[in-house]
Coordinates of C-alpha atoms in Angstrom, one line a residue:
M225 CA -0.1 0.2 0.0
S226 CA 1.2 3.5 -0.9
W227 CA -0.2 6.7 0.4
G228 CA 0.7 8.3 -2.9
T229 CA -1.4 5.9 -5.0
D230 CA -4.3 5.2 -2.6
L231 CA -4.4 8.8 -0.6
W232 CA -3.5 11.2 -3.5
D233 CA -6.5 13.2 -2.6
Q234 CA -6.3 13.1 1.2
F235 CA -3.7 15.9 1.8
E236 CA -5.4 17.3 4.9
N237 CA -5.7 14.1 6.4
L238 CA -2.4 12.9 6.4
D239 CA -1.4 16.4 7.5
K240 CA -3.5 15.6 10.7
H241 CA -2.3 12.5 11.1
S242 CA 1.4 13.0 10.9
Q243 CA 0.7 15.4 13.7
W244 CA -1.1 12.9 15.6
G245 CA 1.9 10.6 15.4
I246 CA 4.3 13.0 16.9
D247 CA 1.7 14.0 19.7
F248 CA 1.7 10.4 20.8
L249 CA 5.6 9.8 20.5
E250 CA 5.8 12.9 23.0
R251 CA 3.0 11.5 25.2
Y252 CA 5.2 8.2 25.5
A253 CA 8.3 10.4 26.2
K254 CA 6.3 12.1 29.1
F255 CA 5.4 8.5 30.5
V256 CA 9.0 7.4 30.5
K257 CA 9.8 10.6 32.4
E258 CA 7.3 9.9 34.7
R259 CA 8.3 6.4 35.2
L260 CA 11.8 7.3 35.8
E261 CA 10.9 9.9 38.3
I262 CA 8.9 7.3 40.2
E263 CA 12.5 5.1 40.3
Q264 CA 14.6 8.1 41.6
T265 CA 11.9 8.6 44.3
Y266 CA 11.9 4.9 45.2
A267 CA 15.8 4.7 45.4
K268 CA 16.1 7.8 47.3
Q269 CA 13.6 6.3 49.6
L270 CA 15.3 2.9 49.9
R271 CA 18.5 4.8 50.5
S272 CA 16.8 7.0 53.3
L273 CA 15.6 3.8 54.9
V274 CA 19.0 2.0 54.9
K275 CA 20.6 5.2 56.6
K276 CA 17.9 5.3 59.0
Y277 CA 18.6 1.9 60.3
C278 CA 22.3 1.6 59.8
P279 CA 24.1 1.6 63.3
K280 CA 25.1 5.0 64.3
R281 CA 27.3 4.1 67.4
P282 CA 31.2 3.8 66.9
K283 CA 32.7 0.9 65.0
D284 CA 34.1 -0.3 68.3
D285 CA 30.8 -0.5 69.8
E286 CA 28.6 -2.5 67.0
P287 CA 27.4 -5.8 68.1
R288 CA 29.0 -9.0 66.8
F289 CA 26.0 -11.1 66.8
T290 CA 25.3 -13.0 63.5
S291 CA 21.7 -11.8 63.4
C292 CA 22.9 -8.3 63.8
L293 CA 25.8 -9.0 61.1
S294 CA 23.1 -10.1 58.7
F295 CA 20.8 -7.6 58.9
Y296 CA 23.8 -5.2 58.4
S297 CA 24.5 -7.2 55.4
I298 CA 20.6 -6.8 54.1
L299 CA 20.8 -3.1 54.6
N300 CA 24.2 -3.1 52.6
E301 CA 22.4 -5.5 49.7
L302 CA 19.4 -3.1 50.0
N303 CA 21.6 0.1 49.3
D304 CA 23.0 -1.9 46.5
Y305 CA 19.7 -2.5 45.0
A306 CA 18.9 1.3 45.5
G307 CA 21.5 2.0 43.4
Q308 CA 20.2 -0.7 40.5
R309 CA 16.9 1.5 40.9
E310 CA 18.9 4.3 40.4
V311 CA 20.7 3.2 37.3
V312 CA 17.5 2.3 35.7
A313 CA 16.5 5.6 36.4
E314 CA 19.4 7.1 34.6
E315 CA 19.4 4.6 31.9
M316 CA 15.6 5.4 31.1
G317 CA 16.3 9.1 31.0
H318 CA 19.5 9.1 28.7
K319 CA 18.6 6.1 26.4
V320 CA 14.7 6.3 26.1
Y321 CA 13.4 9.9 27.3
G322 CA 16.1 12.0 26.0
E323 CA 16.4 9.9 22.7
L324 CA 12.8 10.2 22.3
M325 CA 12.9 14.1 22.5
R326 CA 15.6 14.2 20.4
Y327 CA 13.9 11.9 17.6
S328 CA 10.7 14.2 18.4
Q329 CA 12.6 17.5 17.6
D330 CA 13.9 15.7 13.9
L331 CA 10.5 14.4 13.1
K332 CA 8.7 17.8 13.3
A333 CA 11.2 19.1 11.2
E334 CA 11.1 16.6 8.7
R335 CA 7.4 16.6 8.5
K336 CA 7.4 20.7 8.0
H337 CA 9.7 20.1 5.1
H338 CA 7.5 17.5 3.5
L339 CA 4.3 19.8 4.1
Q340 CA 5.9 22.6 2.3
E341 CA 6.9 21.0 -0.5
G342 CA 3.4 19.5 -0.8
R343 CA 1.9 22.7 -0.7
K344 CA 4.4 24.3 -3.0
A345 CA 3.1 21.6 -5.2
Q346 CA -0.5 22.3 -4.9
Q347 CA 0.1 26.0 -5.3
Y348 CA 1.8 25.7 -8.4
L349 CA -0.9 23.5 -9.8
D350 CA -3.2 26.2 -9.0
Q351 CA -1.3 28.6 -10.8
C352 CA -1.3 26.4 -14.1
W353 CA -5.0 26.4 -13.5
K354 CA -5.7 29.6 -13.4
H355 CA -3.5 30.6 -16.3
M356 CA -5.6 28.1 -18.3
D357 CA -9.1 29.3 -17.3
N358 CA -8.3 32.9 -18.0
S359 CA -7.2 31.9 -21.4
K360 CA -10.2 29.8 -21.5
K361 CA -12.3 32.9 -20.7
K362 CA -10.6 35.0 -23.2
F363 CA -10.8 32.8 -26.0
E364 CA -14.6 32.7 -25.2
R365 CA -14.8 36.5 -25.3
E366 CA -13.1 36.8 -28.7
C367 CA -15.6 34.0 -30.2
K368 CA -18.4 36.3 -29.1
E369 CA -16.9 39.6 -30.7
A370 CA -16.0 37.6 -33.8
E371 CA -19.6 36.2 -33.8
K372 CA -20.7 39.8 -33.4
S373 CA -18.6 41.6 -36.2
Q374 CA -19.4 38.7 -38.6
L375 CA -23.2 39.6 -37.9
I376 CA -22.3 43.1 -38.3
Y377 CA -20.7 42.7 -41.9
E378 CA -23.6 40.2 -43.0
R379 CA -26.0 42.8 -42.3
L380 CA -24.1 45.6 -44.1
D381 CA -23.4 43.3 -47.0
N382 CA -27.0 42.8 -47.7
D383 CA -28.0 46.3 -47.0
I384 CA -28.4 48.4 -50.4
N385 CA -28.4 51.6 -48.7
A386 CA -24.7 50.8 -46.8
T387 CA -21.6 52.3 -48.5
K388 CA -18.8 50.6 -49.9
S389 CA -16.7 51.9 -47.0
E390 CA -18.7 51.0 -44.3
V391 CA -19.0 47.3 -46.0
E392 CA -15.3 47.3 -46.0
K393 CA -15.0 48.5 -42.5
A394 CA -17.0 45.8 -41.1
K395 CA -15.3 43.5 -43.1
S396 CA -11.8 44.4 -41.7
Q397 CA -13.2 44.2 -38.4
L398 CA -14.7 40.6 -38.9
Y399 CA -11.3 39.6 -40.1
L400 CA -9.6 41.2 -37.2
R401 CA -11.9 39.2 -34.8
Q402 CA -11.6 36.4 -36.1
H403 CA -7.9 36.3 -36.2
M404 CA -8.0 37.3 -32.2
A405 CA -10.2 34.5 -31.9
E406 CA -8.0 32.0 -33.5
E407 CA -4.9 33.5 -31.3
S408 CA -7.1 33.0 -28.1
K409 CA -7.8 29.5 -29.2
N410 CA -4.5 28.8 -29.5
E411 CA -3.5 30.4 -26.3
Y412 CA -6.0 28.5 -24.5
A413 CA -4.9 25.1 -26.3
A414 CA -1.2 25.9 -25.2
Q415 CA -2.7 26.6 -21.6
L416 CA -4.9 23.7 -21.2
Q417 CA -2.2 21.1 -22.6
N418 CA 0.4 22.6 -20.2
F419 CA -2.3 22.6 -17.1
N420 CA -3.1 18.9 -17.9
S421 CA 0.7 17.8 -18.2
E422 CA 1.4 19.6 -14.7
Q423 CA -1.7 18.4 -12.9
W424 CA -0.6 14.7 -14.3
K425 CA 2.7 15.4 -12.7
H426 CA 1.2 16.4 -9.7
F427 CA -0.8 13.5 -9.0
N428 CA 1.5 10.9 -10.5
V429 CA 5.1 12.2 -9.5
A430 CA 5.1 15.0 -7.1
I431 CA 2.4 14.1 -4.5
P432 CA 3.3 10.5 -5.0
Q433 CA 6.7 11.1 -3.7
I434 CA 5.9 13.8 -0.9
F435 CA 3.3 11.1 0.6
K436 CA 5.9 8.4 0.5
N437 CA 8.1 10.6 2.2
L438 CA 5.5 11.1 5.0
Q439 CA 4.3 7.5 4.6
D440 CA 8.4 6.9 5.2
M441 CA 8.4 9.1 8.1
D442 CA 5.5 7.9 9.9
E443 CA 6.7 4.3 9.5
R444 CA 10.3 5.4 11.1
R445 CA 8.5 6.9 13.8
T446 CA 6.3 3.8 14.5
V447 CA 9.7 1.6 14.4
K448 CA 11.6 3.9 16.9
L449 CA 8.4 3.6 19.0
G450 CA 8.9 0.0 18.9
E451 CA 12.8 0.2 19.7
M452 CA 12.0 2.6 22.9
Y453 CA 9.6 0.1 24.1
R454 CA 12.2 -2.6 23.9
S455 CA 14.7 -0.3 25.1
F456 CA 12.4 0.4 28.2
A457 CA 12.0 -3.3 28.9
E458 CA 15.8 -3.9 28.4
V459 CA 16.7 -1.3 30.9
E460 CA 15.0 -3.0 33.4
R461 CA 16.2 -6.7 32.2
R462 CA 20.2 -5.6 32.5
V463 CA 19.9 -4.7 36.0
I464 CA 18.2 -7.9 37.0
P465 CA 21.1 -9.8 37.3
I466 CA 22.5 -7.6 39.9
I467 CA 19.5 -7.4 41.7
S468 CA 19.2 -11.2 42.0
K469 CA 22.9 -11.1 43.4
C470 CA 21.5 -8.7 45.8
L471 CA 18.5 -11.1 46.5
E472 CA 21.1 -13.8 46.9
G473 CA 22.9 -11.8 49.1
M474 CA 20.0 -11.3 51.5
V475 CA 19.1 -15.1 51.6
T476 CA 23.1 -15.8 52.1
A477 CA 22.8 -13.3 55.1
A478 CA 19.7 -14.9 56.5
K479 CA 21.4 -18.3 56.6
N480 CA 24.4 -17.0 58.0
V481 CA 22.4 -16.4 61.3
N482 CA 23.8 -18.7 64.0
E483 CA 22.0 -19.0 67.3
R484 CA 25.0 -20.9 68.9
R485 CA 27.5 -18.3 67.9
D486 CA 25.4 -15.4 69.3
S487 CA 25.1 -17.3 72.3
G488 CA 29.0 -17.8 72.7
I489 CA 29.3 -13.8 71.9
V490 CA 27.1 -13.4 74.7
V491 CA 29.3 -15.4 77.2
E492 CA 32.5 -14.0 75.6
S493 CA 31.3 -10.4 75.8
F494 CA 29.9 -10.5 79.4
K495 CA 32.0 -12.8 80.8
S496 CA 33.6 -11.6 84.1
G497 CA 36.5 -13.9 84.7
F498 CA 35.3 -14.1 88.6
E499 CA 35.0 -17.4 90.5
P500 CA 31.6 -18.3 91.4
P501 CA 30.8 -17.3 95.5
G502 CA 31.8 -19.9 97.6
D503 CA 29.9 -21.4 100.6
F504 CA 29.0 -18.9 103.4
P505 CA 30.8 -20.1 106.8
F506 CA 28.8 -21.4 109.6
E507 CA 28.5 -18.6 112.5
D508 CA 27.9 -19.9 116.0
F509 CA 26.2 -17.0 118.2
S510 CA 25.8 -19.9 121.4
Q511 CA 29.5 -20.0 122.0
N512 CA 29.0 -17.9 125.5
I513 CA 26.0 -19.8 126.5
Q514 CA 26.9 -21.8 129.7
R515 CA 26.1 -25.4 129.2
T516 CA 25.0 -27.4 132.3
G517 CA 24.9 -30.5 131.0
S518 CA 27.2 -33.8 131.5
D519 CA 30.9 -33.7 130.0
G520 CA 29.6 -36.0 127.5
T521 CA 27.0 -33.7 126.3
I522 CA 27.3 -33.2 122.6
G523 CA 28.1 -29.6 122.0
T524 CA 29.5 -27.2 119.6
P525 CA 33.1 -27.1 120.1
K526 CA 34.6 -23.7 121.3
T527 CA 36.5 -21.8 118.8
E528 CA 40.3 -21.3 119.6
G529 CA 40.8 -17.9 120.7
G530 CA 37.5 -16.9 122.2
K531 CA 34.7 -15.0 120.5
P532 CA 34.9 -15.2 116.3
D533 CA 34.5 -12.0 114.7
P534 CA 31.5 -12.2 112.7
K535 CA 32.6 -9.1 110.9
H536 CA 35.5 -10.9 109.6
A537 CA 33.5 -14.0 108.1
V538 CA 31.0 -11.7 106.8
G539 CA 33.0 -9.0 105.3
R540 CA 35.2 -11.8 103.0
T541 CA 31.9 -12.3 101.2
K542 CA 30.3 -8.9 101.3
N543 CA 29.0 -7.8 97.8
K544 CA 29.6 -11.1 96.2
L545 CA 26.2 -11.7 95.4
W546 CA 25.8 -8.6 93.1
L547 CA 24.8 -10.9 90.1
F548 CA 21.9 -11.5 92.0
G549 CA 21.1 -7.7 92.3
K550 CA 22.1 -4.6 90.5
K551 CA 26.0 -4.5 89.7
P552 CA 27.8 -1.4 91.2
K553 CA 28.4 1.1 88.4
A554 CA 32.0 2.3 88.2
P555 CA 33.2 5.3 86.6
T556 CA 35.2 4.9 83.5
L557 CA 38.8 5.0 83.7
E558 CA 42.0 5.2 81.1
D559 CA 43.4 2.1 82.6
L560 CA 40.0 0.2 82.3
S561 CA 40.1 -0.9 85.7
H562 CA 36.6 -0.2 86.3
L563 CA 35.8 -3.6 84.0
P564 CA 36.1 -7.1 85.1
P565 CA 39.6 -8.8 84.4
E566 CA 38.6 -10.5 81.1
Q567 CA 36.8 -7.6 79.7
R568 CA 39.7 -5.3 80.8
R569 CA 42.1 -7.7 79.0
K570 CA 40.1 -7.6 75.8
K571 CA 39.7 -4.1 75.6
L572 CA 43.5 -3.2 76.4
Q573 CA 44.4 -5.8 73.8
Q574 CA 41.9 -3.9 71.0
R575 CA 43.4 -0.8 72.0
I576 CA 46.9 -1.7 71.9
D577 CA 46.5 -3.6 68.2
E578 CA 44.6 0.2 67.0
L579 CA 47.8 2.0 68.4
N580 CA 50.0 0.0 66.5
K581 CA 48.1 0.5 63.1
E582 CA 48.4 4.3 63.9
L583 CA 52.0 3.9 64.7
Q584 CA 52.6 2.1 61.5
K585 CA 51.1 4.7 59.4
E586 CA 53.1 7.4 60.6
M587 CA 56.1 5.3 60.2
D588 CA 55.1 4.6 56.7
Q589 CA 54.7 8.6 56.3
R590 CA 57.8 9.2 57.9
D591 CA 59.9 6.9 55.6
A592 CA 57.6 8.4 52.5
L593 CA 58.7 12.3 53.9
N594 CA 62.3 11.0 54.0
K595 CA 62.4 9.8 50.7
M596 CA 60.8 12.9 49.1
K597 CA 63.7 14.7 51.3
D598 CA 66.2 12.8 49.5
V599 CA 65.0 13.6 46.2
Y600 CA 64.8 17.1 46.9
E601 CA 68.3 17.2 48.1
K602 CA 69.7 15.2 44.9
N603 CA 67.2 17.7 42.8
P604 CA 67.0 20.9 44.1
Q605 CA 64.7 22.3 41.2
M606 CA 62.0 19.8 42.5
G607 CA 61.5 21.4 45.7
D608 CA 62.7 22.4 49.1
P609 CA 64.3 19.8 51.5
G610 CA 63.8 22.3 54.3
S611 CA 60.0 22.8 53.6
L612 CA 59.4 19.0 54.8
Q613 CA 61.4 19.1 58.2
P614 CA 58.3 20.4 59.7
K615 CA 56.2 17.7 58.9
I616 CA 58.9 15.3 59.7
S617 CA 59.2 16.4 62.9
E618 CA 55.1 16.7 63.5
T619 CA 55.3 12.8 62.5
I620 CA 58.0 11.8 64.7
C621 CA 56.5 13.4 67.5
N622 CA 53.1 11.6 66.8
M623 CA 55.1 8.2 66.5
E624 CA 56.7 9.0 70.0
K625 CA 53.3 10.0 71.4
L626 CA 51.8 6.8 70.1
R627 CA 54.8 4.6 71.3
S628 CA 54.2 6.0 74.9
E629 CA 50.5 5.2 74.5
I630 CA 51.4 1.5 73.7
H631 CA 53.9 1.1 76.3
K632 CA 51.5 2.4 79.0
N633 CA 48.8 -0.2 77.8
E634 CA 51.4 -2.8 77.7
S635 CA 52.3 -2.5 81.1
W636 CA 48.5 -2.3 82.2
L637 CA 47.8 -5.7 79.7
A638 CA 50.6 -7.4 81.7
E639 CA 49.3 -6.4 85.0
V640 CA 45.7 -7.7 84.3
E641 CA 47.1 -10.9 82.7
G642 CA 49.6 -11.5 86.0
K643 CA 46.8 -10.8 88.1
H644 CA 44.4 -13.3 86.1
G645 CA 46.9 -16.1 85.7
S646 CA 47.5 -16.0 89.6
R647 CA 43.7 -15.4 90.8
S648 CA 43.1 -18.9 92.2
E649 CA 46.4 -18.5 94.1
R650 CA 45.5 -15.3 95.4
R651 CA 41.9 -16.2 96.4
S652 CA 43.5 -19.2 98.7
S653 CA 45.4 -16.3 100.5
A654 CA 43.5 -15.0 103.7
D655 CA 45.8 -11.5 103.3
V656 CA 44.5 -8.2 101.7
N657 CA 46.5 -7.3 98.7
H658 CA 47.6 -4.0 99.2
H659 CA 48.1 -3.4 95.4
A660 CA 44.6 -3.5 95.0
P661 CA 42.9 0.0 95.3
H662 CA 39.7 0.8 96.9
G663 CA 36.5 -0.1 94.8
R664 CA 38.4 -2.4 92.4
E665 CA 38.7 -6.1 92.1
S666 CA 39.2 -7.6 95.9
P667 CA 41.5 -10.4 96.4
E668 CA 38.3 -12.7 96.7
G669 CA 36.9 -11.8 93.5
S670 CA 34.3 -9.3 94.5
Y671 CA 34.0 -5.6 94.3
T672 CA 34.3 -3.8 97.6
D673 CA 31.5 -1.5 99.4
D674 CA 33.4 1.9 98.6
H675 CA 31.0 3.3 96.4
S676 CA 31.6 7.4 97.4
Q677 CA 35.2 7.1 95.7
E678 CA 34.6 8.7 92.2
H679 CA 38.1 8.8 90.9
R680 CA 40.1 5.8 90.9
S681 CA 44.1 5.3 89.7
P682 CA 45.9 2.3 88.3
P683 CA 47.5 0.1 91.0
Q684 CA 50.9 1.8 91.8
P685 CA 53.8 -0.7 93.2
D686 CA 54.2 0.1 97.0
P687 CA 57.2 2.8 97.4
H688 CA 58.7 1.4 99.9
E689 CA 58.4 -2.5 99.0
F690 CA 62.1 -2.9 98.0
D691 CA 63.5 -0.1 100.4
D692 CA 65.5 -2.3 102.6
E693 CA 67.1 -4.1 99.7
F694 CA 68.3 -0.5 97.8
D695 CA 68.5 2.0 100.8
D696 CA 72.3 1.9 100.3
D697 CA 72.4 2.1 96.5
D698 CA 73.7 4.8 94.6
P699 CA 71.9 6.6 91.8
L700 CA 72.6 5.1 88.5
P701 CA 76.0 6.2 86.8
A702 CA 75.7 8.5 83.6
I703 CA 76.9 6.4 80.7
G704 CA 76.8 9.5 78.6
H705 CA 75.1 12.9 77.8
C706 CA 72.8 14.0 75.2
K707 CA 71.4 17.5 73.8
A708 CA 67.7 17.9 73.0
L709 CA 66.9 19.0 69.5
Y710 CA 63.6 19.7 70.6
S711 CA 61.3 20.3 73.5
F712 CA 59.3 17.5 74.9
D713 CA 56.4 18.5 77.5
G714 CA 56.6 15.0 79.3
S715 CA 52.8 15.0 79.8
N716 CA 52.7 11.2 80.3
E717 CA 53.7 9.2 83.6
G718 CA 57.6 8.3 84.2
T719 CA 59.0 11.3 81.3
L720 CA 60.8 14.0 81.9
V721 CA 60.1 17.4 80.6
M722 CA 63.1 19.1 78.4
K723 CA 63.9 22.3 76.6
E724 CA 66.0 22.4 73.4
N725 CA 69.5 22.4 73.3
E726 CA 69.1 21.6 77.0
V727 CA 72.1 19.0 77.9
L728 CA 71.1 16.0 80.0
Y729 CA 72.8 12.9 81.4
V730 CA 72.3 9.4 79.9
I731 CA 71.6 6.7 82.2
E732 CA 70.1 3.8 80.3
E733 CA 70.4 3.5 76.6
D734 CA 67.3 3.2 74.1
K735 CA 66.1 -0.7 74.3
G736 CA 64.2 -0.7 70.9
D737 CA 61.2 1.0 72.2
G738 CA 62.1 4.6 71.3
W739 CA 62.8 5.9 74.6
T740 CA 66.0 6.6 76.4
R741 CA 66.4 7.3 80.4
V742 CA 68.0 10.4 81.0
R743 CA 68.8 12.8 84.4
K744 CA 68.9 16.4 84.6
Q745 CA 71.7 18.2 86.5
G746 CA 69.3 18.7 89.5
G747 CA 68.8 14.7 89.7
E748 CA 65.5 14.5 88.2
E749 CA 65.3 11.4 86.3
G750 CA 62.9 10.1 83.3
Y751 CA 62.3 9.3 79.9
V752 CA 62.3 11.2 76.8
P753 CA 62.0 10.1 72.9
T754 CA 65.2 8.8 71.4
S755 CA 64.5 10.8 68.2
Y756 CA 64.3 14.1 69.9
V757 CA 67.9 14.1 71.3
E758 CA 71.6 13.5 70.0
I759 CA 73.3 11.2 72.1
T760 CA 77.0 10.8 72.8
L761 CA 78.2 7.6 75.0
E762 CA 81.2 7.5 77.1
K763 CA 83.6 4.8 76.3
N764 CA 83.1 2.7 79.7
S765 CA 79.5 2.9 79.2
K766 CA 79.4 -0.8 78.4
D767 CA 80.3 -1.5 82.1
K768 CA 77.5 0.8 83.6
S769 CA 75.1 -0.6 81.2
E770 CA 75.7 -3.9 82.7
H771 CA 75.7 -2.5 85.9
F772 CA 71.9 -1.2 85.2
L773 CA 71.2 -4.6 83.8
W774 CA 72.1 -6.3 87.1
R775 CA 70.0 -3.6 89.2
T776 CA 66.7 -4.2 87.0
F777 CA 67.3 -8.0 87.5
R778 CA 67.7 -7.5 91.3
S779 CA 64.2 -5.3 91.2
S780 CA 62.5 -7.7 88.8
F781 CA 63.4 -10.8 91.3
P782 CA 63.5 -9.2 94.8
G783 CA 65.5 -11.3 97.5
R784 CA 67.9 -12.9 95.1

């Protein structure tokens, strides 16, 4: 079927149909736009939902239960799912809606061109018809005038009263009108032939071609709509595998829920490390009652030493049953001594691991800065080596602070591990451990009843514990001296404050932990960062170091 052949006289209807086709295409484009806006809103709401239910607590405090971890995995998968909905919206906007709008503009321009060509052809045919009609009317007028001239000539020729000149004049007028009629006839015949030729061309060549172009345009529009329908579905189909993986991830997260593992985590999280409370001793209050029975009367044996001390018996188990009531609340301390031994050990170990990671980062940064400095020194045009020195100094300072924190936490960890290992031995002892501060773990594994103390410090060694052994010892000898390259605030316990360019005595070398023990001229001793000082050792420093090691050995094993 061809529009040019079958619809040769339906120009106006084809005009309306082609306009309807473009309007329908734009209507579908509007539908796609609203569809992608729904996808965008859906993805946005999904992301808001995920953000609302994601944990807002610090990473260290996040629960490790499989049910919680699985839920967080589902949230991550749902977030990825929302991302795929955004991909759908983006693809629809770019490959469907945008393409439709561009194609609509092209169709409008093409339709306008074809319709202009059709109107021009119709105007040209109308012009040819007017020329032909004018020549026809002129020919008709000339014929009537010729007929009238012929009647006049015949009347004068038959009139005997007419003069010869009047007859000749009528005859010449007749000839003139006949000649003009003949010319009008020829012109009318030519215009008619031309019009018939142009009309044939119009309805057999020009209009069929224009209508064929309109038909091709409309068919291409239909094909384009089909392609866009397919693209609309393909956009969704392409994300289905990824969406399926997201759903599979949710199913896998559900399968990873393990009730036995969660129960074990509860035990690991809340285990205090204490032993269950022992049996309450029998307290005999009848010892002061005088008995008058026979010597063979069975009675309660008297306790050696007279009246028992009920306070002592009760005091050892006081507050041991906190697990059946409300646990005493202790303030948070830096050394985590407010926690039970097992929890304290885990927290300290976790803190040490994190500090080691930060220290490694600082060391890597220092090495990178030193390499860059070497490059600048070899190639001055690349940069100023001196500009890196402040950053290097800052990195070194951060490293020393981290080493100090690690050393402090390791000492606390060693303390709690030592106490945890010897708990059973301490439990059998009746003496009160004078190293345990009030409000912390007592030798029996219970909490003391001192709740008024708000600030508790980590256990400190008794300063008089080994006084009898080292009363006669002299201060450690200096094995060299050092000059401070930078100032040091000495804010941590055991460190020493020093100023830049200050000269100090070295009494102990760096043992690999980044600290050097020094003494001021006033006798004050402490540790300073090794990288902050320039050390000069004496020749006999080895003998002095051995003497210091022997002192350390004696302090570690008193009585030997």
